[in-house]
Short mmCIF file of C-alpha atoms in Angstrom, two decimals:
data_model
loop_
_atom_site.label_atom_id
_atom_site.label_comp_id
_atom_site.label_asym_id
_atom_site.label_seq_id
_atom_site.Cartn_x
_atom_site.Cartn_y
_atom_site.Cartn_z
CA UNK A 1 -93.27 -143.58 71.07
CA UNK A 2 -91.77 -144.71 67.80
CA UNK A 3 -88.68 -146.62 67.26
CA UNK A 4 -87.18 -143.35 65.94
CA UNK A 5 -88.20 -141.20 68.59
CA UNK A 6 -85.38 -139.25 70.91
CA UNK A 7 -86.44 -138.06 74.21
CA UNK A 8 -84.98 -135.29 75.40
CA UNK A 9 -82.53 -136.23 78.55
CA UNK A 10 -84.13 -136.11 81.78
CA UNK A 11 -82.94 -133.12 83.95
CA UNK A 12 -80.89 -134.48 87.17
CA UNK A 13 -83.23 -132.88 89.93
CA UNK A 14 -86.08 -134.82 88.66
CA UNK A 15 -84.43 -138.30 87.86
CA UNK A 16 -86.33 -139.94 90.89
CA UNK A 17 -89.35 -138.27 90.97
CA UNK A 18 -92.57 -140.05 90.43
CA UNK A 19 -95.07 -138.60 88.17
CA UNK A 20 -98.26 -137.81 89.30
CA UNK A 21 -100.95 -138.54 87.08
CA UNK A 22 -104.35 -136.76 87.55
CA UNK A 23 -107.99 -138.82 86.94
CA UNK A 24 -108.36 -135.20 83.85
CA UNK A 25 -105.02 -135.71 82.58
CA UNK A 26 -105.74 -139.81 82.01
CA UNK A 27 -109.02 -139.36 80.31
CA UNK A 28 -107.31 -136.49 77.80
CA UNK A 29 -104.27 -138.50 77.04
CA UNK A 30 -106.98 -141.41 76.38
CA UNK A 31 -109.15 -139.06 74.17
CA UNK A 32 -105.97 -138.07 72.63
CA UNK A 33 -105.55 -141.47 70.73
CA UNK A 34 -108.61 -141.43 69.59
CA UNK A 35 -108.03 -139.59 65.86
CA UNK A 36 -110.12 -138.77 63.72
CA UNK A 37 -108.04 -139.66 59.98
CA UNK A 38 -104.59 -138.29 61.83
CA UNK A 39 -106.15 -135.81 64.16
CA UNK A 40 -106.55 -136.73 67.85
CA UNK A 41 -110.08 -136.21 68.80
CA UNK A 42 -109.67 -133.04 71.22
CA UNK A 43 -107.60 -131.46 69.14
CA UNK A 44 -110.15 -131.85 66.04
CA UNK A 45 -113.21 -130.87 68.36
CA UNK A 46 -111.21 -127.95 69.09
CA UNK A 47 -110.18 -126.83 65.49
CA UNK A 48 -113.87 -127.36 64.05
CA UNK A 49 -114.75 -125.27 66.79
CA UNK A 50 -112.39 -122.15 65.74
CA UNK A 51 -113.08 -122.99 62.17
CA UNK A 52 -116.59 -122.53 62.86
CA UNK A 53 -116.46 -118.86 64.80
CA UNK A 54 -114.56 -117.55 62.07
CA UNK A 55 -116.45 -118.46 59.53
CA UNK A 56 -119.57 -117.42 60.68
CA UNK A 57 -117.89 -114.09 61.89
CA UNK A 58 -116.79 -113.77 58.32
CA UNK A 59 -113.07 -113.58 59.68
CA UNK A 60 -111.96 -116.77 58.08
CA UNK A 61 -108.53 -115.75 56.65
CA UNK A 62 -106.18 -117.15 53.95
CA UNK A 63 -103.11 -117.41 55.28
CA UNK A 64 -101.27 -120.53 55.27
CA UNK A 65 -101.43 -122.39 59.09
CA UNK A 66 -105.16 -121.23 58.59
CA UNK A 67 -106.01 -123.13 55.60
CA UNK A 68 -103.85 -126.50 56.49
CA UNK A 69 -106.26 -126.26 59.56
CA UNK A 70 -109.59 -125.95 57.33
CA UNK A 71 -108.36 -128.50 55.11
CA UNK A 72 -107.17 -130.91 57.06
CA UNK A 73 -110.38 -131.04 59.19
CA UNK A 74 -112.63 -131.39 56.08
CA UNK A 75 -110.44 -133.60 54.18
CA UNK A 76 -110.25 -136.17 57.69
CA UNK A 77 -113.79 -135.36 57.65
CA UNK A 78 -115.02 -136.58 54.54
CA UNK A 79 -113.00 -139.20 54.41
CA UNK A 80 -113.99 -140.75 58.16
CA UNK A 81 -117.87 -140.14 57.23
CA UNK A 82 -117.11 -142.10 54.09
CA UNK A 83 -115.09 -145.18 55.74
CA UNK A 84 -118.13 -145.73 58.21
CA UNK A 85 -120.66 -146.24 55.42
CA UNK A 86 -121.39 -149.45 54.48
CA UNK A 87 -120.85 -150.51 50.93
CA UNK A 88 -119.59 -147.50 49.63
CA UNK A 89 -116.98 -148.07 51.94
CA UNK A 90 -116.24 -151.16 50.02
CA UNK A 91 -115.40 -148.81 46.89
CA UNK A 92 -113.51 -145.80 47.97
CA UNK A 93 -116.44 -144.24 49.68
CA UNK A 94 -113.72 -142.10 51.96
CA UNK A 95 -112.04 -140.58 48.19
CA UNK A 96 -115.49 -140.65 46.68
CA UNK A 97 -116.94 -138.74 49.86
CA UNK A 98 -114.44 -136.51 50.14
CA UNK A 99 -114.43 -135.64 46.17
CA UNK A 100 -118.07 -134.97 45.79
CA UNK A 101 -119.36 -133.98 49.21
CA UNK A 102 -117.90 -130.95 49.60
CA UNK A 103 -118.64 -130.22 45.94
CA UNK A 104 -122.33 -130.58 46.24
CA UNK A 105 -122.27 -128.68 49.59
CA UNK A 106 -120.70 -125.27 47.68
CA UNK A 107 -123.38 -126.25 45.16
CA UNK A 108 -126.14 -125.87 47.47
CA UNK A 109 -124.98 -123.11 49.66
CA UNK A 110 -124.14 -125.17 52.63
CA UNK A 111 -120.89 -124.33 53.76
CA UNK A 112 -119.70 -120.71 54.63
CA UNK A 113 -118.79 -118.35 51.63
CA UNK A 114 -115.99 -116.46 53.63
CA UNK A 115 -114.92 -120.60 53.99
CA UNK A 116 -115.51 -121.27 50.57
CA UNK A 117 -113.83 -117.90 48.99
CA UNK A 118 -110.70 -118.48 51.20
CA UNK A 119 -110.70 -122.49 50.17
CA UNK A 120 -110.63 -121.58 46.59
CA UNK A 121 -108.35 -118.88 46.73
CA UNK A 122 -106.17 -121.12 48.33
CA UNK A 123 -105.95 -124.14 46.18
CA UNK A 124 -105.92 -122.09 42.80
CA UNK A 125 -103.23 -119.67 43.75
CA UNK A 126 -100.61 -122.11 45.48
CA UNK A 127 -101.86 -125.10 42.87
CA UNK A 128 -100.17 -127.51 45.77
CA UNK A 129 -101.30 -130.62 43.74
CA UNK A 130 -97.94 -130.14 41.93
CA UNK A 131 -96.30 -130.10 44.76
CA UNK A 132 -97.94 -133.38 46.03
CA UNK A 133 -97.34 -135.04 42.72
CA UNK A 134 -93.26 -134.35 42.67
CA UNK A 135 -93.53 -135.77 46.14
CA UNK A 136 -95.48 -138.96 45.04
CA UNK A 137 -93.64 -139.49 41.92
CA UNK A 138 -90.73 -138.53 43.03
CA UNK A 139 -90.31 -140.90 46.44
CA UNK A 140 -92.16 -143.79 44.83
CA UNK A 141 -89.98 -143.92 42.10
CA UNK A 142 -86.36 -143.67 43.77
CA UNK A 143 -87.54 -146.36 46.46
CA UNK A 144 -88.47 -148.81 43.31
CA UNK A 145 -86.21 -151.53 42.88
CA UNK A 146 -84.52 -150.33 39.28
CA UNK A 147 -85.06 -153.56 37.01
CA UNK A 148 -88.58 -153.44 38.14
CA UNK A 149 -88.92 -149.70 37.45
CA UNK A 150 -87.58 -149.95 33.56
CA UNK A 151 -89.13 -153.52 32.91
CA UNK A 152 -93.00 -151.66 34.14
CA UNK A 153 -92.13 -148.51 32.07
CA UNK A 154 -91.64 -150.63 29.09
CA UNK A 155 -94.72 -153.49 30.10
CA UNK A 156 -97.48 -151.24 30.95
CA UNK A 157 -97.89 -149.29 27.30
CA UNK A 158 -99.38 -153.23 26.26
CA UNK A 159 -102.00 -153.36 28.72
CA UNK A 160 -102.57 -149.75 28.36
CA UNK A 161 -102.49 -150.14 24.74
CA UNK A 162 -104.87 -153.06 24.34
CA UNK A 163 -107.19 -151.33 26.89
CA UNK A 164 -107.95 -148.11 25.14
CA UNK A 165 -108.64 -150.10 21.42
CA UNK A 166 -111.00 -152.33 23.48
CA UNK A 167 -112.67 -149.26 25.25
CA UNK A 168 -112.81 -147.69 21.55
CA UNK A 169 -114.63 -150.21 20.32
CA UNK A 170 -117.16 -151.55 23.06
CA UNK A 171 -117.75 -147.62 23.90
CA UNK A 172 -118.80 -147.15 19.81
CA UNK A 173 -121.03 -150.37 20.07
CA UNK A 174 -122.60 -149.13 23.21
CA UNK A 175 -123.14 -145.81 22.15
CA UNK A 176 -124.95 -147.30 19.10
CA UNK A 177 -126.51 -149.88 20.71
CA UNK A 178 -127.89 -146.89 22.76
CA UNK A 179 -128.83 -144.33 19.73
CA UNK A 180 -126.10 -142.24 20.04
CA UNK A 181 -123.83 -143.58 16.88
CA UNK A 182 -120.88 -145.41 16.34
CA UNK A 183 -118.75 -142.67 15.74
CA UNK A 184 -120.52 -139.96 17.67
CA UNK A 185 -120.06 -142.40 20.44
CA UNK A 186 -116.71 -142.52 19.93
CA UNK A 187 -115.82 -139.10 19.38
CA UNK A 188 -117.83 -137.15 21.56
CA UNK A 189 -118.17 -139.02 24.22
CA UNK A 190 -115.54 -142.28 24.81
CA UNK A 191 -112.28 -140.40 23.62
CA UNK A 192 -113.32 -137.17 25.91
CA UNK A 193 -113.01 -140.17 28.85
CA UNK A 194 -109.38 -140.97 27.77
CA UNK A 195 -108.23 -137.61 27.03
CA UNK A 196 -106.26 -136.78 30.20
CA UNK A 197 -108.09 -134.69 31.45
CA UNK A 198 -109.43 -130.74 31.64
CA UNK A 199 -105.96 -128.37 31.16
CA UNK A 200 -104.33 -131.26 28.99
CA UNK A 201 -107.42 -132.90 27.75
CA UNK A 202 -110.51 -131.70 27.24
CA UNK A 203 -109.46 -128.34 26.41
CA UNK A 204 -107.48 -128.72 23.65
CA UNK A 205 -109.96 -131.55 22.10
CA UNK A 206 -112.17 -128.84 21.73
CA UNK A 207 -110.12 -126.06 20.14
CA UNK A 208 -109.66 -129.71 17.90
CA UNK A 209 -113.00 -130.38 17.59
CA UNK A 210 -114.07 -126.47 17.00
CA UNK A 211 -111.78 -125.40 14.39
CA UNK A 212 -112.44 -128.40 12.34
CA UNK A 213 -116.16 -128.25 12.05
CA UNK A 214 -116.64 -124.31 13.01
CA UNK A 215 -118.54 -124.21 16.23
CA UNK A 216 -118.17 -122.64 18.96
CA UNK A 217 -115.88 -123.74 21.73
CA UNK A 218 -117.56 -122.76 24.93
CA UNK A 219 -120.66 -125.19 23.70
CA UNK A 220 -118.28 -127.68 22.90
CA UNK A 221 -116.25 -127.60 26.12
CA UNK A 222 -119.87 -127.54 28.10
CA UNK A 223 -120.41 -130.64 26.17
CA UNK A 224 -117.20 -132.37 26.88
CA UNK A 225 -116.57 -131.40 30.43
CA UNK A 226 -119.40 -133.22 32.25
CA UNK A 227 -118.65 -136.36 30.70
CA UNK A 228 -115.06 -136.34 32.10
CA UNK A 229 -115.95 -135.63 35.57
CA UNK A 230 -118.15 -138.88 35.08
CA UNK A 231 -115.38 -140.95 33.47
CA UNK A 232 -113.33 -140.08 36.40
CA UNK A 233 -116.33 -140.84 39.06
CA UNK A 234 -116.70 -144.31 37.20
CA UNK A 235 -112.80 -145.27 37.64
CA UNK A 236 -112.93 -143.92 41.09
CA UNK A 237 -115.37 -146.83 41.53
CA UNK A 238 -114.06 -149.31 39.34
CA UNK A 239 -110.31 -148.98 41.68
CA UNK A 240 -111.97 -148.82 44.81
CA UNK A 241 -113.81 -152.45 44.03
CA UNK A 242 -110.24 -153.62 42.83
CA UNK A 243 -108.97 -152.57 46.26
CA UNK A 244 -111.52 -154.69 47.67
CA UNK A 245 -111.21 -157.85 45.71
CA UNK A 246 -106.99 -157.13 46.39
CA UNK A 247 -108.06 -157.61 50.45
CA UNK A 248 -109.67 -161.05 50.00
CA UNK A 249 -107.83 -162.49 46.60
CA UNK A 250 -104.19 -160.91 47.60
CA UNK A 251 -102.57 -163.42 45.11
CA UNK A 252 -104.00 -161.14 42.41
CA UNK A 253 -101.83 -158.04 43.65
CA UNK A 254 -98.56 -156.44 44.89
CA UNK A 255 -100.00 -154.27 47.02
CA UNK A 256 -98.89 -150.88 45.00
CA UNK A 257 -95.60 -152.69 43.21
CA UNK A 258 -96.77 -153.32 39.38
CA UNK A 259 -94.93 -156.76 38.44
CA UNK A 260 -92.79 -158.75 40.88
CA UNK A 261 -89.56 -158.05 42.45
CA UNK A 262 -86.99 -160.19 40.07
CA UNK A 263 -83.61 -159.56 42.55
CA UNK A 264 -82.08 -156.35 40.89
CA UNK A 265 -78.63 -155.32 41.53
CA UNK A 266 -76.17 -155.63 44.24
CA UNK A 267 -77.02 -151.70 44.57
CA UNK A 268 -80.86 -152.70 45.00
CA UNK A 269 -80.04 -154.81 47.79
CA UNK A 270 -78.12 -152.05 49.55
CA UNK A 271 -80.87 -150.21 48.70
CA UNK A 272 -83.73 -151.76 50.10
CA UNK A 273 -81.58 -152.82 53.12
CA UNK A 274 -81.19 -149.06 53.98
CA UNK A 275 -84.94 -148.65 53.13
CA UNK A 276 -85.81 -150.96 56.07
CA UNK A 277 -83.90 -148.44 58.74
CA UNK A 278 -86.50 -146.25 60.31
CA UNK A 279 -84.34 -143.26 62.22
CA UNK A 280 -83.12 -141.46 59.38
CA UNK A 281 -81.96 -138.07 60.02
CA UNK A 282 -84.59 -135.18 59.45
CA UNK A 283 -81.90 -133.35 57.20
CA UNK A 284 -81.66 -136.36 54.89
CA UNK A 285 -85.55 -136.33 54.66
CA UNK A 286 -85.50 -132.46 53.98
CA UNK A 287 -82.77 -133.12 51.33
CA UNK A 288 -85.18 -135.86 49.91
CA UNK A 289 -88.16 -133.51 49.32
CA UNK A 290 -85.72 -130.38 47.96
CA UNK A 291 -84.59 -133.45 45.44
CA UNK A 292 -87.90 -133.91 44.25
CA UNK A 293 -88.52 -130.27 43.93
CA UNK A 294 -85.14 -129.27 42.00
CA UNK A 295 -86.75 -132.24 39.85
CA UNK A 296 -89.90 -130.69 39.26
CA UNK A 297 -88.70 -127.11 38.52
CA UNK A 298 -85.95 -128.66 36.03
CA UNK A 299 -89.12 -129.63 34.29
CA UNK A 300 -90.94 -126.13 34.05
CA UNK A 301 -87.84 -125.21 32.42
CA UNK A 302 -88.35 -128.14 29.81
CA UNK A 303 -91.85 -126.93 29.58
CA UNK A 304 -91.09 -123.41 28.59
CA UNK A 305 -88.25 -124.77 25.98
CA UNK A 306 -89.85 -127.29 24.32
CA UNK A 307 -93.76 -127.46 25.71
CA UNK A 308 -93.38 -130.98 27.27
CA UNK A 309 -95.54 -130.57 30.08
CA UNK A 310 -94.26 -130.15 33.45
CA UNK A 311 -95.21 -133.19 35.08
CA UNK A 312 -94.09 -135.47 32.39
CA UNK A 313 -91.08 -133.89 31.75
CA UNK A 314 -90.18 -134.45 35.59
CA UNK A 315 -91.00 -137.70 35.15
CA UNK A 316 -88.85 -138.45 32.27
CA UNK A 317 -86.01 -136.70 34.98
CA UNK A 318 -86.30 -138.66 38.15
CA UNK A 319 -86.62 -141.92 36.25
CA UNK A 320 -83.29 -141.51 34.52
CA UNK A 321 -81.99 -140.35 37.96
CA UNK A 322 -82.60 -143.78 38.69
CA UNK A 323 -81.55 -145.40 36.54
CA UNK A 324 -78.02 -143.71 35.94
CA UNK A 325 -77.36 -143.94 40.22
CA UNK A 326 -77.70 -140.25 40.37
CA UNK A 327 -78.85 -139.97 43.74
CA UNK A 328 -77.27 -141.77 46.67
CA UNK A 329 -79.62 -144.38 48.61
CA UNK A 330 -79.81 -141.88 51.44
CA UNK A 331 -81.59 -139.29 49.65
CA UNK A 332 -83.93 -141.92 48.12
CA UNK A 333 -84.82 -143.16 51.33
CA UNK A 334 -85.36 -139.14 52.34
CA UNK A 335 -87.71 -138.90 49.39
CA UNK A 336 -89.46 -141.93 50.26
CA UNK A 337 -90.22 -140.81 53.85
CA UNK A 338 -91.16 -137.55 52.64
CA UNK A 339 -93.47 -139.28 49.82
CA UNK A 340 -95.11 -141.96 53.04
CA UNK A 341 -95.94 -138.40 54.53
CA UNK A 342 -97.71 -136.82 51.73
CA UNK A 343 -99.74 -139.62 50.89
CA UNK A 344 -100.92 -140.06 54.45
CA UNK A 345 -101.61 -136.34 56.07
CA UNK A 346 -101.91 -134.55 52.57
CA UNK A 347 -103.95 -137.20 50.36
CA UNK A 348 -107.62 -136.41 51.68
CA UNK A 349 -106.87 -132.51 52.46
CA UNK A 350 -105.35 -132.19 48.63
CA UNK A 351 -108.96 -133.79 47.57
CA UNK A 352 -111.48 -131.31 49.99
CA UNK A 353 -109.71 -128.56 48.34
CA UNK A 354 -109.75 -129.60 44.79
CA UNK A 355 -113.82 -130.90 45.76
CA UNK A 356 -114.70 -127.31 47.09
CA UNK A 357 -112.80 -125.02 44.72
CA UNK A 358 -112.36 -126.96 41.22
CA UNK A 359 -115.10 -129.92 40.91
CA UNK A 360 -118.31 -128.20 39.28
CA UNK A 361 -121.49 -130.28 40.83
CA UNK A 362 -123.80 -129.14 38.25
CA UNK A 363 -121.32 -129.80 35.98
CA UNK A 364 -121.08 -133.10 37.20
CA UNK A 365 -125.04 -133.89 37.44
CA UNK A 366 -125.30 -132.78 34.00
CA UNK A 367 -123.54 -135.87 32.24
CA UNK A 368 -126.29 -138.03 33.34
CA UNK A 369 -128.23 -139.04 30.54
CA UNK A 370 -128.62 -142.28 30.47
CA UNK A 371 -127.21 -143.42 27.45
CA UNK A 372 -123.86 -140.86 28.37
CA UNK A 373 -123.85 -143.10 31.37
CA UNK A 374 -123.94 -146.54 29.91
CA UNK A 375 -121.82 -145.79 27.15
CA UNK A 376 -119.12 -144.00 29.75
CA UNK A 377 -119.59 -146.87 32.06
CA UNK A 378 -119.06 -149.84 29.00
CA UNK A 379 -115.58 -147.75 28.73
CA UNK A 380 -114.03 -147.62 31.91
CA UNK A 381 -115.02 -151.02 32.99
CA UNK A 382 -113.63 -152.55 29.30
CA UNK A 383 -110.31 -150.44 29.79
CA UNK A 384 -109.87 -151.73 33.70
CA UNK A 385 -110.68 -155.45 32.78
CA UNK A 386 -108.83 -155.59 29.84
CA UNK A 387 -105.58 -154.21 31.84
CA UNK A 388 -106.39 -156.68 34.26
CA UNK A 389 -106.13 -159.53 32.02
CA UNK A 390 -103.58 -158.17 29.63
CA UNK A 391 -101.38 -157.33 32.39
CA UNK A 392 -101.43 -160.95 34.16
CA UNK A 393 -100.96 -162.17 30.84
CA UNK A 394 -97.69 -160.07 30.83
CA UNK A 395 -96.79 -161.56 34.04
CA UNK A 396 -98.21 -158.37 36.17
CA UNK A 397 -99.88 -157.68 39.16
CA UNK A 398 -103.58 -157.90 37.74
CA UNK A 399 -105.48 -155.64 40.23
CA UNK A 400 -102.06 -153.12 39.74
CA UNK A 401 -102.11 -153.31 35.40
CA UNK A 402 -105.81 -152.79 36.07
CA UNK A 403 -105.46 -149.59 38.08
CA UNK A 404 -103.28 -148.07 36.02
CA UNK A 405 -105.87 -148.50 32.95
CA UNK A 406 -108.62 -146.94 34.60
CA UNK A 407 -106.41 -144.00 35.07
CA UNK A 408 -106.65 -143.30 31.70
CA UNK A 409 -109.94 -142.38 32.08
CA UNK A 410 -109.00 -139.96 34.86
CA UNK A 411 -109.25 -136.25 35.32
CA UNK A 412 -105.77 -135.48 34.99
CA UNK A 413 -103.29 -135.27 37.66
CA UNK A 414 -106.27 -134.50 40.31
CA UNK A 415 -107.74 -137.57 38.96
CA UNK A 416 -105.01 -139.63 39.33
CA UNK A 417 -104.74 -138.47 43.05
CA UNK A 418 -108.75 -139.62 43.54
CA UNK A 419 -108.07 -142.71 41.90
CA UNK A 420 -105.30 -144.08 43.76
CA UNK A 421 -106.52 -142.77 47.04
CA UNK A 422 -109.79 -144.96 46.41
CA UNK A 423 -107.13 -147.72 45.28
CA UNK A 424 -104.85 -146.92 48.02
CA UNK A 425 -102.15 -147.64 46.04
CA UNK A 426 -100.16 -144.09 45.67
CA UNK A 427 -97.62 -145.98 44.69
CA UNK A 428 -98.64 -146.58 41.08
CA UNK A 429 -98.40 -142.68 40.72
CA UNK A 430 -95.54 -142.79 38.63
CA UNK A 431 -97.82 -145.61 36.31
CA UNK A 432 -100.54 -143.93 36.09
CA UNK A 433 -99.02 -140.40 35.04
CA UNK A 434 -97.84 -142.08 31.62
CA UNK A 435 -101.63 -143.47 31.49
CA UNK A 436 -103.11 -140.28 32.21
CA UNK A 437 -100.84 -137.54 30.39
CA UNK A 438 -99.07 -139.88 27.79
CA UNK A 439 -102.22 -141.90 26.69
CA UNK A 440 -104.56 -138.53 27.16
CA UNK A 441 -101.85 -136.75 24.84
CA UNK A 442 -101.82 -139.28 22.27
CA UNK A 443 -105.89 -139.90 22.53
CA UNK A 444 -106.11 -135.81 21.53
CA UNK A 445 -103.84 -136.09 18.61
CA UNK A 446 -105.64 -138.90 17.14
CA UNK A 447 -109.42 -137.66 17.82
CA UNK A 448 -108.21 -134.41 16.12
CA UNK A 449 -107.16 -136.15 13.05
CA UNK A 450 -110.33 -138.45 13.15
CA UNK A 451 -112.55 -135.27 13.74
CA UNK A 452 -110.52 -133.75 10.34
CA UNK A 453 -111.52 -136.56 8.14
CA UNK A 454 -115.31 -137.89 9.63
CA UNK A 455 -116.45 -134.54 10.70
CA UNK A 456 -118.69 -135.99 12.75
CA UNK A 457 -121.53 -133.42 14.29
#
């Protein structure tokens, strides 16, 4: 039992009784511990039972408690198959497993389509990665120390910065080097990488690219496409080794906190002296996560007055909700349990449903030509090192500045979510949203204008 667990008070007619314990009941309550991710063994045997018969009857249905339990079970899934191999294991292999698995599974036919139908349904109508984001950005940021949060805000645009000119130009070289062209290279192929994404990225580079030179978009965004998902698979990768090298060199990181601690305020202190009590109230925790929702639907209404996306726009929020002392350190410490919770019983669910419903295997497969795949590889790697070494020149946590880089190169807010759950650092959420949907916005803008004046085919 927890520190912050309350038993219920013992009823008076059974104060002196002695329990009797059974030889069945011990060997459940040992099987019980046993968990596979955060499910106890009989209880997971059990649900991949059910899940099973109604899938194969075809009765499978969408409601809510329903698809936690299918998702949960092949998220945990995944993710335990993953942490057993060896190797991979040493580079995400529970995200990477979990990401592409299930994708290549729905590819091939292998899993149930009453499963899959409901799965996709599912994820695309509630879009519950938003939800997980507000939670992520949300906690992480009100349980940063605030000096720290505005010193990293304004620090990580020079690693970040430095990065994506050095991918630029080592992803051109490559590309030529390869036979692909400087320019082509760099256009079609590198700045795709570090566009942010599908919705935000890839999309409107080619409406960009099509109404410049008069092609048509669906080609376009067929070409485009594949070469993201591999960007993001390369990162994936790339964080998962920095995790690695983090375990044995752990003077090189902060463990999820970009730069360190410098002392803060007097408020800080009280702060992260709060932070350390455990039995907070479940009404201050549910106050936490309505916080971090009011948050994120202030936002939409930016969004729909002035087309800042969502996500960024809440961002912009909570952070000056920081740093003006808007919210008491109870409520922080609410959103910060209710952010610990997301991250550890919604991370690898979030990523089974985004693997069966929105992650296109063929899609996927299709990006590997080889000199795609050297050229996308000569990119991510030059933007991860060079936000390594920037950011410890800046006085950052290396492995950290380096994370956040190689989110530039990720696929969008699901991207981000793969990447830091191969890092395990969900902390750098907040980080690696102005990498992703900042840098991805400003990466757009520019390719456009380059596209205007090379008109490169």
């Amino acid at each position: 039992m927890t520190s912050d667990a309350v038993a219920d008070p013992m009823p008076p007619a059974a104060a002196h009784a002695t329990p009797i314990a059974t030889p069945g009941s011990n060997r459940l309550q040992r099987l019980m511990e046993i968990r596979v991710g955060i499910i106890p063994l009989p209880i997971y045997l059990l649900l991949l039972g059910l899940i099973a018969a109604f899938s194969f009857m075809g009765k499978i249905s969408g409601e809510v408690t329903v698809m936690i339990a299918v998702l949960v079970v092949g998220g945990f899934s995944c993710a335990e198959i993953g942490r057993r191999i060896p190797v991979l294991n040493a580079i995400g292999g529970s995200s990477l497993l979990t990401i592409f698995l299930p994708s290549f599974l729905v590819a091939h036919q292998l899993l149930p389509a009453p499963l899959v139908q409901q799965v996709t349904t599912f994820t695309k109508a509630t879009n519950f990665i938003y939800l997980f984001i507000t939670a992520v950005v949300v906690g992480s940021i009100l349980s940063m120390n605030r000096q720290v949060l505005l010193q990293g805000f304004v620090k990580i645009f020079v690693p970040l910065t430095a990065g994506s000119l050095a991918a630029l130009g080592v992803g051109g070289i490559i590309g030529w080097i390869c036979g692909l062209g400087f320019w082509r290279s760099i256009l079609y192929v590198v700045i795709p990488v570090m566009a942010g994404g599908v919705g935000e990225g890839a999309i409107p580079l080619s409406v960009g690219y099509t109404e410049t030179l008069g092609l048509d978009q669906g080609a376009m965004i067929g070409q485009i496409l594949p070469l993201v998902f591999f960007g993001n698979l390369v990162a994936i990768v790339c964080c998962g080794a920095l995790n690695s090298l983090g375990k044995s060199r752990p003077d090189l990181t902060g463990n999820g906190q970009l730069e360190p601690d410098s002392g803060g305020t007097a408020d800080d202190a009280q702060h992260r002296t709060y932070s350390s009590v455990t039995n907070i109230d479940v009404a201050t925790v549910a106050a936490g996560g309505i916080t971090g929702i009011a948050i994120y639907v202030f936002g939409t209404l930016i969004y729909r007055l002035v087309g800042l996306p969502a996500p960024v726009a809440m961002l912009f929020l909570v952070v000056a909700a920081k740093l003006f002392r808007a919210v008491p350190a109870s409520i922080e410490e609410g959103a910060r349990v209710v952010f610990r919770f997301f991250v550890i019983a919604v991370t690898y669910p979030l990523l089974f449903s985004t693997a069966v419903a929105l992650t296109p295997w063929h899609e996927l497969v299709a990006a590997f030509h080889p000199a795609n795949l050297i050229t996308i590889v000569a990119t991510v790697v030059t933007l991860t090192a060079t936000g390594f070494y920037v950011g410890r020149w800046m006085k950052m946590y290396p492995i950290e500045s380096a994370i956040v880089n190689a989110c530039h190169s990720g696929l969008g807010g699901t991207g981000d979510v793969m990447i830091l759950t191969a890092a395990e650092r969900m902390e750098l959420m907040p980080f690696a949203q102005v990498a992703t949907r900042i840098g991805g916005a400003i990466t757009v803008t520019l390719a456009i204008i380059a596209m205007a004046h090379f008109k490169v085919l």
